[in-house]
Amino acid sequence: QVQLVESGGGLVPAGGSLTLSCAASGSIFSGNTMGWYRQAPGKLRELVATITNGGMTNYLDSVKGRFTISRGNAKNTVYLQMNSLKPEDSAVYYCKFENVINSWSREDYWGQGTQVTVSS
């Protein structure tokens, strides 16, 4: 089992910045990926950004150049620095931990979600 604790989020005016963080603990395997997803009301959950344990990143096109995902020194914490926020970035943001056990087995864990609201 892996436990995820999210922090950050809140209300910010358009053009502002926020940082989300997510700390993982428990039975963590080295080949893992951490990431952030978001879901706005009436919309499907979408990938925002992911980062592997080796540092490879992937971003949603609409956040490229504005958001930066990174991992802490202990590798079990992931951060999402969000700059130049837009009202359309408003959503519940979820941390996801993909625990790769071996080449054919993976466990996915989700955080409880944190609200990000960007006012226009």
PDB file of C-alpha atoms in Angstrom, residues 19-83:
ATOM      1  CA  THR A  19       2.404  25.156  -5.901  1.00  0.00           C
ATOM      2  CA  LEU A  20       0.944  21.739  -5.217  1.00  0.00           C
ATOM      3  CA  SER A  21       2.836  19.026  -3.409  1.00  0.00           C
ATOM      4  CA  CYS A  22       2.213  15.340  -2.866  1.00  0.00           C
ATOM      5  CA  ALA A  23       4.174  13.072  -0.546  1.00  0.00           C
ATOM      6  CA  ALA A  24       4.099   9.302  -0.951  1.00  0.00           C
ATOM      7  CA  SER A  25       4.882   6.780   1.746  1.00  0.00           C
ATOM      8  CA  GLY A  26       4.553   3.043   2.214  1.00  0.00           C
ATOM      9  CA  SER A  27       5.622   0.153  -0.016  1.00  0.00           C
ATOM     10  CA  ILE A  28       7.266   2.126  -2.793  1.00  0.00           C
ATOM     11  CA  PHE A  29       9.133   0.453  -5.641  1.00  0.00           C
ATOM     12  CA  SER A  30      11.928   2.266  -7.434  1.00  0.00           C
ATOM     13  CA  GLY A  31      10.362   2.173 -10.899  1.00  0.00           C
ATOM     14  CA  ASN A  32       7.523   4.558 -10.274  1.00  0.00           C
ATOM     15  CA  THR A  33       5.886   7.551 -11.864  1.00  0.00           C
ATOM     16  CA  MET A  34       4.183  10.402 -10.057  1.00  0.00           C
ATOM     17  CA  GLY A  35       1.873  12.894 -11.609  1.00  0.00           C
ATOM     18  CA  TRP A  36      -0.965  15.356 -11.386  1.00  0.00           C
ATOM     19  CA  TYR A  37      -4.359  15.057 -13.008  1.00  0.00           C
ATOM     20  CA  ARG A  38      -7.285  17.434 -12.839  1.00  0.00           C
ATOM     21  CA  GLN A  39     -11.024  17.279 -13.199  1.00  0.00           C
ATOM     22  CA  ALA A  40     -13.308  20.237 -13.728  1.00  0.00           C
ATOM     23  CA  PRO A  41     -17.078  19.995 -13.166  1.00  0.00           C
ATOM     24  CA  GLY A  42     -18.754  18.125 -15.992  1.00  0.00           C
ATOM     25  CA  LYS A  43     -15.455  17.139 -17.587  1.00  0.00           C
ATOM     26  CA  LEU A  44     -13.335  14.032 -17.655  1.00  0.00           C
ATOM     27  CA  ARG A  45     -10.232  13.746 -15.543  1.00  0.00           C
ATOM     28  CA  GLU A  46      -7.184  14.716 -17.590  1.00  0.00           C
ATOM     29  CA  LEU A  47      -3.453  14.309 -17.255  1.00  0.00           C
ATOM     30  CA  VAL A  48      -1.691  17.547 -16.363  1.00  0.00           C
ATOM     31  CA  ALA A  49       1.882  16.417 -15.874  1.00  0.00           C
ATOM     32  CA  THR A  50       3.847  13.315 -14.952  1.00  0.00           C
ATOM     33  CA  ILE A  51       7.420  12.621 -13.953  1.00  0.00           C
ATOM     34  CA  THR A  52       9.210   9.301 -13.749  1.00  0.00           C
ATOM     35  CA  ASN A  53      11.645   8.342 -11.038  1.00  0.00           C
ATOM     36  CA  GLY A  54      14.350   9.029 -13.609  1.00  0.00           C
ATOM     37  CA  GLY A  55      13.106  12.543 -14.196  1.00  0.00           C
ATOM     38  CA  MET A  56      11.348  12.167 -17.550  1.00  0.00           C
ATOM     39  CA  THR A  57       8.395  14.538 -17.765  1.00  0.00           C
ATOM     40  CA  ASN A  58       5.222  14.785 -19.777  1.00  0.00           C
ATOM     41  CA  TYR A  59       2.807  17.727 -19.898  1.00  0.00           C
ATOM     42  CA  LEU A  60      -0.656  18.562 -21.128  1.00  0.00           C
ATOM     43  CA  ASP A  61      -0.181  20.856 -24.110  1.00  0.00           C
ATOM     44  CA  SER A  62      -2.194  23.685 -22.581  1.00  0.00           C
ATOM     45  CA  VAL A  63       0.072  23.910 -19.522  1.00  0.00           C
ATOM     46  CA  LYS A  64       3.438  23.643 -21.262  1.00  0.00           C
ATOM     47  CA  GLY A  65       5.598  26.634 -20.423  1.00  0.00           C
ATOM     48  CA  ARG A  66       3.415  27.553 -17.442  1.00  0.00           C
ATOM     49  CA  PHE A  67       3.532  24.489 -15.190  1.00  0.00           C
ATOM     50  CA  THR A  68       6.601  22.649 -13.966  1.00  0.00           C
ATOM     51  CA  ILE A  69       6.584  19.237 -12.336  1.00  0.00           C
ATOM     52  CA  SER A  70       9.500  18.110 -10.202  1.00  0.00           C
ATOM     53  CA  ARG A  71      10.399  15.559  -7.592  1.00  0.00           C
ATOM     54  CA  GLY A  72      12.014  16.094  -4.233  1.00  0.00           C
ATOM     55  CA  ASN A  73      15.441  14.809  -3.310  1.00  0.00           C
ATOM     56  CA  ALA A  74      13.917  11.765  -1.654  1.00  0.00           C
ATOM     57  CA  LYS A  75      12.045  11.061  -4.901  1.00  0.00           C
ATOM     58  CA  ASN A  76       8.864  10.319  -2.980  1.00  0.00           C
ATOM     59  CA  THR A  77       7.497  13.831  -3.196  1.00  0.00           C
ATOM     60  CA  VAL A  78       6.206  15.514  -6.319  1.00  0.00           C
ATOM     61  CA  TYR A  79       5.606  19.213  -6.844  1.00  0.00           C
ATOM     62  CA  LEU A  80       3.596  21.084  -9.428  1.00  0.00           C
ATOM     63  CA  GLN A  81       4.576  24.711  -9.801  1.00  0.00           C
ATOM     64  CA  MET A  82       1.767  26.497 -11.619  1.00  0.00           C
ATOM     65  CA  ASN A  83       2.438  29.950 -13.033  1.00  0.00           C
TER      66      ASN A  83
END
